[in-house]
XYZ file of C-alpha atoms in Angstrom:
599
model
C -70.069 102.234 157.760
C -67.601 99.409 157.877
C -69.468 97.661 155.086
C -69.248 100.843 153.083
C -65.545 101.046 153.729
C -65.107 97.361 152.798
C -67.145 97.895 149.652
C -64.932 100.817 148.760
C -61.811 98.758 149.353
C -63.066 95.950 147.121
C -63.930 98.443 144.485
C -60.445 99.850 144.743
C -58.940 96.382 144.591
C -60.854 95.659 141.454
C -59.713 98.897 139.937
C -56.105 98.173 140.923
C -56.341 94.657 139.551
C -57.743 95.993 136.317
C -54.981 98.510 136.138
C -52.430 95.778 136.843
C -53.863 93.763 134.008
C -53.739 96.762 131.723
C -50.141 97.472 132.776
C -49.135 93.850 132.163
C -50.835 93.938 128.810
C -49.069 97.243 127.944
C -45.767 95.877 129.139
C -46.166 92.821 126.992
C -47.123 94.991 124.054
C -44.204 97.528 124.457
C -41.359 95.060 125.370
C -40.415 94.271 121.722
C -40.442 97.958 120.872
C -38.133 98.787 123.781
C -35.828 95.951 122.905
C -35.724 97.165 119.318
C -35.062 100.711 120.525
C -32.139 99.487 122.652
C -30.719 97.675 119.644
C -31.117 100.788 117.509
C -29.423 102.982 120.118
C -26.543 100.538 120.359
C -26.266 100.463 116.591
C -26.330 104.273 116.557
C -23.455 104.432 118.997
C -21.493 101.893 116.945
C -22.178 103.839 113.753
C -21.099 107.096 115.402
C -17.885 105.446 116.576
C -17.258 104.053 113.117
C -17.961 107.472 111.632
C -15.411 109.030 113.925
C -12.932 106.334 112.991
C -13.697 106.820 109.318
C -13.279 110.587 109.604
C -9.996 110.125 111.455
C -8.873 107.531 108.911
C -9.808 109.757 105.989
C -8.120 112.721 107.605
C -4.897 110.767 108.136
C -4.749 108.389 105.185
C -6.442 110.234 102.352
C -5.723 113.434 100.477
C -8.081 115.843 98.820
C -7.986 116.442 95.104
C -6.346 119.817 95.642
C -3.689 118.230 97.811
C -3.038 115.531 95.229
C -2.838 118.245 92.588
C -0.205 120.064 94.670
C 1.780 116.873 95.080
C 1.757 115.595 91.528
C 0.913 118.384 89.071
C 3.800 120.187 87.411
C 1.543 123.215 86.997
C 1.613 123.835 90.735
C 4.975 125.024 91.992
C 7.157 123.461 94.680
C 6.716 125.441 97.862
C 6.328 124.954 101.597
C 2.874 123.400 101.131
C 4.341 120.818 98.768
C 7.020 119.797 101.243
C 4.472 119.660 104.094
C 2.176 117.427 102.045
C 5.097 115.271 100.934
C 6.198 114.826 104.525
C 2.648 113.833 105.473
C 2.451 111.456 102.509
C 5.650 109.726 103.658
C 4.193 109.299 107.138
C 0.985 107.858 105.679
C 3.030 105.471 103.558
C 4.918 104.323 106.628
C 1.678 103.969 108.652
C 0.251 101.681 106.003
C 2.565 99.077 107.432
C 0.331 99.034 110.506
C -2.760 98.241 108.432
C -0.983 95.252 106.974
C -0.851 93.820 110.468
C -4.630 93.208 110.541
C -6.281 90.007 109.434
C -7.890 91.740 106.437
C -4.972 93.303 104.556
C -6.970 94.483 101.569
C -7.293 98.067 102.773
C -3.622 98.246 103.726
C -2.521 96.894 100.368
C -4.755 99.290 98.446
C -3.560 102.264 100.459
C 0.047 101.143 100.181
C -0.274 100.933 96.420
C -2.014 104.303 96.159
C 0.412 106.153 98.433
C 3.391 104.559 96.685
C 2.070 105.745 93.343
C 1.437 109.229 94.676
C 4.800 109.306 96.433
C 6.612 108.334 93.238
C 4.743 111.028 91.317
C 5.653 113.595 93.970
C 9.321 112.689 93.828
C 9.232 112.791 90.022
C 7.718 116.253 90.214
C 10.419 117.314 92.656
C 13.091 115.806 90.394
C 11.835 117.696 87.352
C 11.572 120.917 89.342
C 15.172 120.605 90.553
C 16.374 119.959 87.001
C 14.545 123.065 85.856
C 16.058 125.127 88.652
C 19.535 123.789 87.931
C 19.372 125.271 84.424
C 19.201 128.787 85.852
C 20.873 128.168 89.201
C 22.962 131.016 90.553
C 25.365 129.480 93.030
C 25.977 132.911 94.555
C 22.297 133.484 95.409
C 21.699 132.377 99.033
C 17.915 132.436 98.721
C 17.973 130.232 95.667
C 20.418 127.922 97.331
C 18.145 127.544 100.363
C 15.182 126.293 98.310
C 17.362 124.001 96.208
C 19.093 122.621 99.318
C 15.751 121.719 100.846
C 14.616 120.024 97.650
C 17.878 118.103 97.357
C 17.712 117.042 100.967
C 14.270 115.542 100.351
C 15.194 114.022 96.983
C 18.242 112.371 98.593
C 15.825 109.756 99.951
C 15.567 108.455 96.405
C 19.198 107.668 95.489
C 18.489 106.876 91.848
C 16.661 110.171 91.245
C 19.212 112.031 93.346
C 22.069 110.590 91.297
C 20.313 111.455 88.026
C 19.886 114.950 89.378
C 23.577 115.179 90.242
C 24.488 113.900 86.768
C 22.332 116.586 85.193
C 23.836 119.202 87.493
C 27.388 118.052 86.727
C 26.757 118.242 82.974
C 25.274 121.731 83.291
C 28.114 122.975 85.506
C 30.688 121.406 83.210
C 29.261 123.361 80.285
C 29.084 126.570 82.294
C 32.638 126.285 83.601
C 33.979 125.342 80.168
C 32.288 128.400 78.683
C 33.661 130.548 81.489
C 37.174 129.200 80.908
C 36.927 129.857 77.193
C 35.638 133.343 77.937
C 38.548 134.030 80.300
C 40.952 132.811 77.608
C 39.577 134.860 74.750
C 37.810 137.716 76.537
C 34.495 136.768 74.938
C 32.698 136.068 78.214
C 29.235 137.572 78.460
C 29.174 137.224 82.226
C 31.139 140.386 82.832
C 31.517 143.774 81.216
C 34.821 144.480 82.936
C 37.057 145.663 80.118
C 40.028 146.305 82.406
C 40.791 142.582 82.741
C 42.712 141.351 79.736
C 42.019 137.847 78.382
C 44.597 135.218 79.237
C 45.517 134.763 75.582
C 46.757 138.366 75.614
C 49.838 136.989 77.386
C 50.281 133.988 75.097
C 53.634 135.437 74.014
C 54.856 134.709 77.552
C 54.260 130.945 77.817
C 55.092 130.661 81.527
C 52.697 133.429 82.507
C 50.061 132.043 80.155
C 50.291 128.595 81.765
C 50.328 130.152 85.244
C 47.207 132.210 84.468
C 45.333 129.170 83.197
C 46.311 127.077 86.235
C 45.455 129.925 88.601
C 42.048 130.367 86.953
C 41.382 126.633 87.220
C 42.396 126.615 90.870
C 40.225 129.639 91.634
C 37.278 128.055 89.830
C 37.828 124.801 91.742
C 37.846 126.573 95.093
C 34.734 128.560 94.236
C 32.973 125.480 92.922
C 33.808 123.452 96.003
C 32.699 126.210 98.373
C 29.451 126.681 96.465
C 28.724 122.964 96.399
C 29.524 122.701 100.100
C 26.874 125.359 100.718
C 24.480 123.606 98.358
C 24.944 120.019 99.544
C 26.626 120.001 102.953
C 25.689 123.242 104.730
C 22.725 121.570 106.442
C 25.041 119.459 108.549
C 24.509 115.751 108.077
C 20.816 115.951 107.150
C 21.462 115.245 103.491
C 23.861 112.447 104.359
C 21.203 110.902 106.588
C 18.671 111.180 103.795
C 20.989 109.573 101.280
C 21.906 106.811 103.707
C 18.229 106.139 104.383
C 17.597 106.013 100.654
C 20.467 103.579 100.151
C 19.003 101.345 102.816
C 15.630 101.559 101.085
C 17.245 100.860 97.700
C 20.124 98.523 98.532
C 20.717 97.860 94.835
C 21.912 101.475 94.553
C 24.836 100.843 96.858
C 28.313 100.062 95.498
C 30.151 97.342 97.389
C 27.938 97.965 100.392
C 29.763 101.193 101.239
C 28.105 103.905 103.294
C 27.697 107.415 101.946
C 30.818 109.594 102.235
C 29.910 113.269 101.848
C 33.470 114.512 101.393
C 34.308 111.946 98.730
C 31.033 112.612 96.914
C 31.694 116.351 96.998
C 35.192 115.872 95.558
C 33.763 113.610 92.861
C 31.109 116.179 91.930
C 33.623 119.046 91.770
C 35.879 116.823 89.681
C 33.066 116.118 87.220
C 32.168 119.808 87.034
C 35.769 120.610 86.104
C 36.148 117.816 83.532
C 35.636 120.121 80.558
C 37.996 122.763 81.927
C 40.558 120.045 82.633
C 40.468 118.798 79.047
C 40.809 122.296 77.607
C 43.632 123.072 80.041
C 45.509 119.911 79.061
C 45.242 120.670 75.340
C 46.448 124.240 75.769
C 49.408 123.417 77.983
C 50.443 120.429 75.843
C 50.491 122.725 72.823
C 52.715 125.212 74.673
C 55.099 122.499 75.883
C 55.535 120.938 72.446
C 55.817 124.221 70.556
C 58.786 125.579 72.509
C 62.245 124.003 72.520
C 63.603 125.922 75.482
C 64.522 123.381 78.205
C 64.428 126.060 80.915
C 60.859 126.952 80.006
C 59.866 123.276 79.958
C 61.345 122.784 83.423
C 59.702 125.932 84.800
C 56.360 124.773 83.453
C 56.888 121.323 85.010
C 57.750 122.924 88.358
C 54.723 125.219 88.154
C 52.451 122.282 87.354
C 53.918 120.337 90.274
C 53.029 123.198 92.637
C 49.422 123.179 91.465
C 49.379 119.373 91.544
C 50.105 119.431 95.280
C 47.444 122.113 95.733
C 44.810 120.145 93.825
C 45.548 116.983 95.831
C 44.401 118.802 98.962
C 41.454 120.358 97.167
C 40.070 117.505 95.053
C 41.669 114.324 96.411
C 43.919 111.765 94.759
C 41.439 110.419 92.188
C 40.684 113.692 90.431
C 40.846 113.857 86.641
C 42.314 117.349 87.001
C 45.112 115.854 89.079
C 45.621 113.060 86.564
C 45.927 115.582 83.736
C 48.393 117.660 85.753
C 50.542 114.595 86.415
C 50.545 113.772 82.692
C 51.366 117.377 81.812
C 54.224 117.444 84.300
C 55.587 114.229 82.820
C 55.247 115.670 79.316
C 57.077 118.857 80.338
C 59.922 116.890 81.926
C 60.185 114.684 78.826
C 60.401 117.817 76.704
C 63.092 119.144 79.041
C 65.121 115.935 78.833
C 64.660 115.744 75.060
C 65.836 119.301 74.410
C 68.772 118.855 76.784
C 69.736 115.703 74.911
C 69.568 117.612 71.637
C 71.937 120.206 73.055
C 74.396 117.593 74.291
C 74.366 115.674 71.001
C 75.850 118.602 69.068
C 78.582 119.617 71.505
C 81.957 120.380 69.844
C 84.916 118.366 71.104
C 87.924 120.161 69.634
C 90.143 122.561 71.542
C 89.390 125.455 69.213
C 86.458 126.457 71.420
C 88.760 127.118 74.383
C 89.193 130.909 74.884
C 92.767 132.261 75.028
C 92.393 132.976 78.738
C 91.328 129.344 79.387
C 87.975 130.524 80.716
C 84.862 128.356 80.340
C 83.768 128.177 76.694
C 80.437 129.445 75.448
C 78.876 125.983 75.491
C 79.471 125.723 79.236
C 78.566 129.350 79.941
C 75.219 128.872 78.189
C 74.653 125.586 80.012
C 75.388 127.232 83.371
C 73.042 130.112 82.562
C 70.308 127.569 81.894
C 71.232 125.662 85.043
C 71.102 128.853 87.102
C 67.519 129.464 86.021
C 66.575 125.838 86.558
C 68.108 125.638 90.020
C 66.388 128.853 91.129
C 63.104 127.405 89.968
C 63.735 124.133 91.795
C 64.745 125.949 94.969
C 61.393 127.737 95.024
C 59.435 124.463 94.983
C 57.538 123.547 98.143
C 59.173 120.207 98.926
C 61.311 118.852 101.725
C 65.103 119.066 101.571
C 65.447 115.315 101.030
C 62.920 115.344 98.199
C 64.554 118.380 96.616
C 67.937 116.677 96.526
C 66.709 113.351 95.148
C 64.373 114.963 92.610
C 67.099 117.267 91.295
C 69.697 114.597 90.573
C 68.337 113.607 87.167
C 67.678 117.228 86.277
C 71.235 118.196 87.195
C 72.677 115.252 85.307
C 71.116 116.351 82.039
C 71.643 120.079 82.582
C 75.322 119.985 83.632
C 77.088 116.652 83.192
C 77.343 116.454 79.363
C 78.630 120.010 79.068
C 81.066 119.840 81.974
C 82.325 116.414 80.910
C 82.971 117.696 77.379
C 85.150 120.471 78.768
C 86.927 118.607 81.579
C 87.202 115.071 80.242
C 87.240 115.515 76.460
C 88.746 118.887 75.594
C 91.029 119.468 78.586
C 93.297 116.417 77.946
C 94.021 117.728 74.439
C 95.582 120.911 75.820
C 99.174 121.384 76.877
C 100.197 121.704 80.488
C 99.343 123.726 82.540
C 96.524 125.012 80.307
C 94.733 121.689 80.559
C 94.381 121.819 84.337
C 93.756 125.584 84.407
C 90.949 125.162 81.877
C 89.461 122.219 83.787
C 89.609 124.077 87.110
C 88.024 127.194 85.626
C 85.171 125.119 84.239
C 84.634 123.254 87.512
C 84.787 126.487 89.526
C 82.181 128.071 87.257
C 79.871 125.083 87.802
C 80.521 125.100 91.522
C 79.687 128.800 91.797
C 76.241 128.051 90.391
C 75.613 125.071 92.693
C 77.174 126.194 95.974
C 74.368 128.520 97.201
C 71.964 125.566 97.406
C 72.047 122.826 100.024
C 70.381 120.203 97.804
C 73.439 120.146 95.517
C 75.874 119.131 98.257
C 76.588 115.698 96.754
C 77.437 117.143 93.364
C 79.599 119.842 94.957
C 81.578 117.087 96.695
C 82.171 115.452 93.298
C 83.317 118.765 91.881
C 85.682 119.219 94.822
C 87.232 115.863 93.943
C 87.843 117.136 90.400
C 89.337 120.325 91.791
C 91.661 118.389 94.091
C 92.843 116.268 91.162
C 93.662 119.195 88.907
C 95.007 121.312 91.758
C 97.481 118.546 92.477
C 98.506 118.534 88.812
C 99.100 122.277 88.886
C 101.053 121.971 92.126
C 103.228 119.320 90.511
C 103.678 121.581 87.487
C 104.682 124.559 89.611
C 106.991 122.379 91.667
C 108.663 121.146 88.500
C 108.871 124.742 87.277
C 110.679 125.792 90.460
C 113.121 122.895 90.220
C 113.827 123.326 86.526
C 114.082 127.116 86.400
C 116.184 127.329 89.539
C 118.724 124.863 88.158
C 118.190 122.606 91.135
C 116.755 119.851 88.975
C 120.222 118.758 87.746
C 121.543 118.413 91.285
C 118.419 116.575 92.455
C 118.665 114.076 89.606
C 122.277 113.347 90.420
C 121.627 113.043 94.153
C 118.574 110.830 93.793
C 120.342 107.439 93.533
C 122.939 108.273 96.240
C 122.626 107.505 99.930
C 124.064 109.216 102.980
C 126.930 106.682 103.251
C 130.467 107.995 103.349
C 131.375 106.223 100.110
C 128.477 107.901 98.237
C 129.336 111.268 99.770
C 132.979 110.905 98.622
C 131.741 109.910 95.170
C 129.801 113.180 95.097
C 133.060 115.163 94.585
C 133.778 113.246 91.410
C 130.409 113.842 89.753
C 130.235 116.299 86.841
C 127.425 118.342 88.345
C 129.376 118.982 91.559
C 132.587 120.217 90.014
C 133.446 123.788 91.058
C 132.556 125.409 87.744
C 129.332 123.499 87.249
C 128.260 123.998 90.857
C 129.091 127.700 90.579
C 126.961 127.947 87.451
C 124.084 126.190 89.257
C 124.448 128.612 92.163
C 124.351 131.558 89.786
C 121.256 130.230 88.051
C 119.611 129.877 91.457
C 120.563 133.431 92.416
C 119.143 134.757 89.162
C 115.933 132.762 89.674
C 115.104 133.627 93.254
C 114.273 137.373 93.039
C 111.456 136.880 90.508
C 110.632 133.250 91.281
C 107.176 133.879 92.720
C 106.213 136.335 89.987
C 107.380 133.953 87.294
C 105.493 131.103 88.910
C 102.371 133.261 89.301
C 102.574 134.085 85.600
C 102.022 130.383 84.880
C 98.664 130.480 86.720
C 97.482 133.951 85.763
C 94.619 132.480 83.749
C 93.275 130.654 86.793
C 89.994 132.356 87.769
C 90.488 131.806 91.505
C 93.482 133.953 92.497
C 93.464 132.583 96.018
C 93.735 129.054 94.671
C 96.610 130.121 92.397
C 98.470 131.575 95.376
C 97.863 128.438 97.438
C 99.120 126.207 94.621
C 102.256 128.299 94.165
C 102.854 128.394 97.914
C 102.508 124.619 98.137
C 104.926 124.150 95.218
C 107.383 126.594 96.817
C 107.188 124.707 100.096
C 107.975 121.469 98.313
C 110.846 123.192 96.493
C 112.204 124.362 99.840
C 112.090 120.769 101.080
C 114.019 119.710 97.978
C 116.607 122.399 98.676
C 116.842 121.219 102.275
C 117.850 117.813 100.946
C 120.478 119.262 98.598
C 121.861 121.491 101.332
C 122.030 118.588 103.755
C 123.910 116.429 101.236
C 126.383 119.191 100.436
C 127.026 119.815 104.108
C 127.451 116.084 104.757
C 129.924 115.880 101.860
C 131.926 118.789 103.278
C 131.960 117.131 106.707
C 133.335 113.983 105.086
C 135.982 116.060 103.323
C 137.246 117.344 106.654
C 137.637 113.816 108.021
C 139.440 112.392 104.993
C 142.510 113.625 103.159
C 142.192 111.421 100.105
C 139.152 113.023 98.544
C 139.818 114.336 95.043
C 137.629 115.885 92.398
C 136.992 114.777 88.842
C 140.322 116.289 87.689
C 142.310 114.320 90.314
C 142.986 117.404 92.384
C 142.215 117.728 96.059
C 138.543 118.487 96.360
C 137.358 121.797 97.812
C 134.367 122.485 100.039
C 131.107 122.427 98.102
C 129.324 124.895 100.367
C 131.962 127.528 99.589
C 130.778 127.405 95.963
C 127.053 126.788 96.610
C 126.408 129.177 99.474
C 122.625 129.646 99.511
C 120.877 128.400 102.653
C 117.398 127.014 103.086
C 116.539 129.933 105.340
C 117.330 132.376 102.568
C 115.324 130.346 100.098
C 112.250 130.352 102.377
C 112.518 134.082 102.924
C 112.778 134.811 99.202
C 109.893 132.442 98.348
C 107.568 133.547 101.095
């Protein structure tokens, strides 16, 4: 039994050994196949990874034909899909920089070249689309503005194309605004069927209104244009500015002097270019009006009106605007016309006294000049400038509007007249000028000069009235005789021997004085009745009367002193050798009586 078991075990061992041999043989036969299978599996995994990478690469870096058609074909419109693809294309173009970092740069270079070409085509398509839209752009349409704003914001990344686009836009807007201005002038505009609004040329017979309407239209158009362009170019905050700045950094040759983009300055420049045609037409029209009218008041009013709009346009368009430059030139032209016409007036002024009215009032040449000055000064007063500027700016205007005419009357004609007409005429002329200037603070210096003239001629009239009092009252003879004498006793004694102080002569002088006094003031007032300022005439007469009273005080004092000397001395005789009598008994009027009668 054990032998049987041992035989069985040997048999099993042989079988196992045979199987081991077969297994070894099979293992040796299958080892290359398994190794090859492992290699194939590894290759499969590598290929699958590469496929995934390729799919991801293609998905990120490549575009389908339809997508390329959307980006570059002008047949396909510009819509949200276009902007999405363009944004993706820009990212792909930027990511190509990463591929250039690998050792093999061939793929990166090829993709960079292809995306650059596609990107340029896309921007060209966008550029052409914007130009097309600009031809029919309605600045008042918000929806249209939104699509254009988005396109402009994207195109701003290409400064050269963006600038070409702005140039095209400026030319189109210049034509549109010029046509609109011409339509508003003539009423031939096709943009409105409103027949209630008359064309500006309807009021061409009123040059000031015509100029004002044209300036107001230009200002309104400028405001509307600026607001519309702000909505179109700046309403998205600083996104467009960022895009333009990025484009300038990408195209540094597009920058001027290395300056950064200034949105406000660019907007002002664009509005200025849009208004260039209107500005030229405006300048031609206003120049024609200025040169065709020889009224200096109108020329000055137009200059003042232009100056108002000049200040307004400085705030609206900035200092470098062509509109502003034209307004400055027009204002200068208007002021030159004003000065020229004023010079023409002054060159033909008459200088003979025949133009003086019988009542010594201002002549027509001065009245007309003051009427013109009144209009001019009202216009200047309405200007929006500081008090200091008003005064300095008005000096030259006042010099040409008043000085030649007033000087002709006061300095040329007045000296040819007899007294007191000369001073009365001069004062009336100066008072008329002063009445025009006095309501305005910016004429204070000239009013002071006029007051100096008034003081000069007032003094002359006072002297005339004083002389009238002395001569008409008969006191002049006594004053002349007393003038060289002193208060010494010898001179006082001599007084009794003078012809004028003899009883009969002194009595006659006293009688003349008595006859004069009752109507003295009325007679004196008659001399100044042609003076336009009655209060001034009264003051002059009162001053002359006061001086006359002082003269009489001197005569009275001398007569009293002579009588006092007569009482102390017994040897005083008159011209006839007789004992002299008291002078005051013959000449009895007192200074108190004189003051009462002349008050």
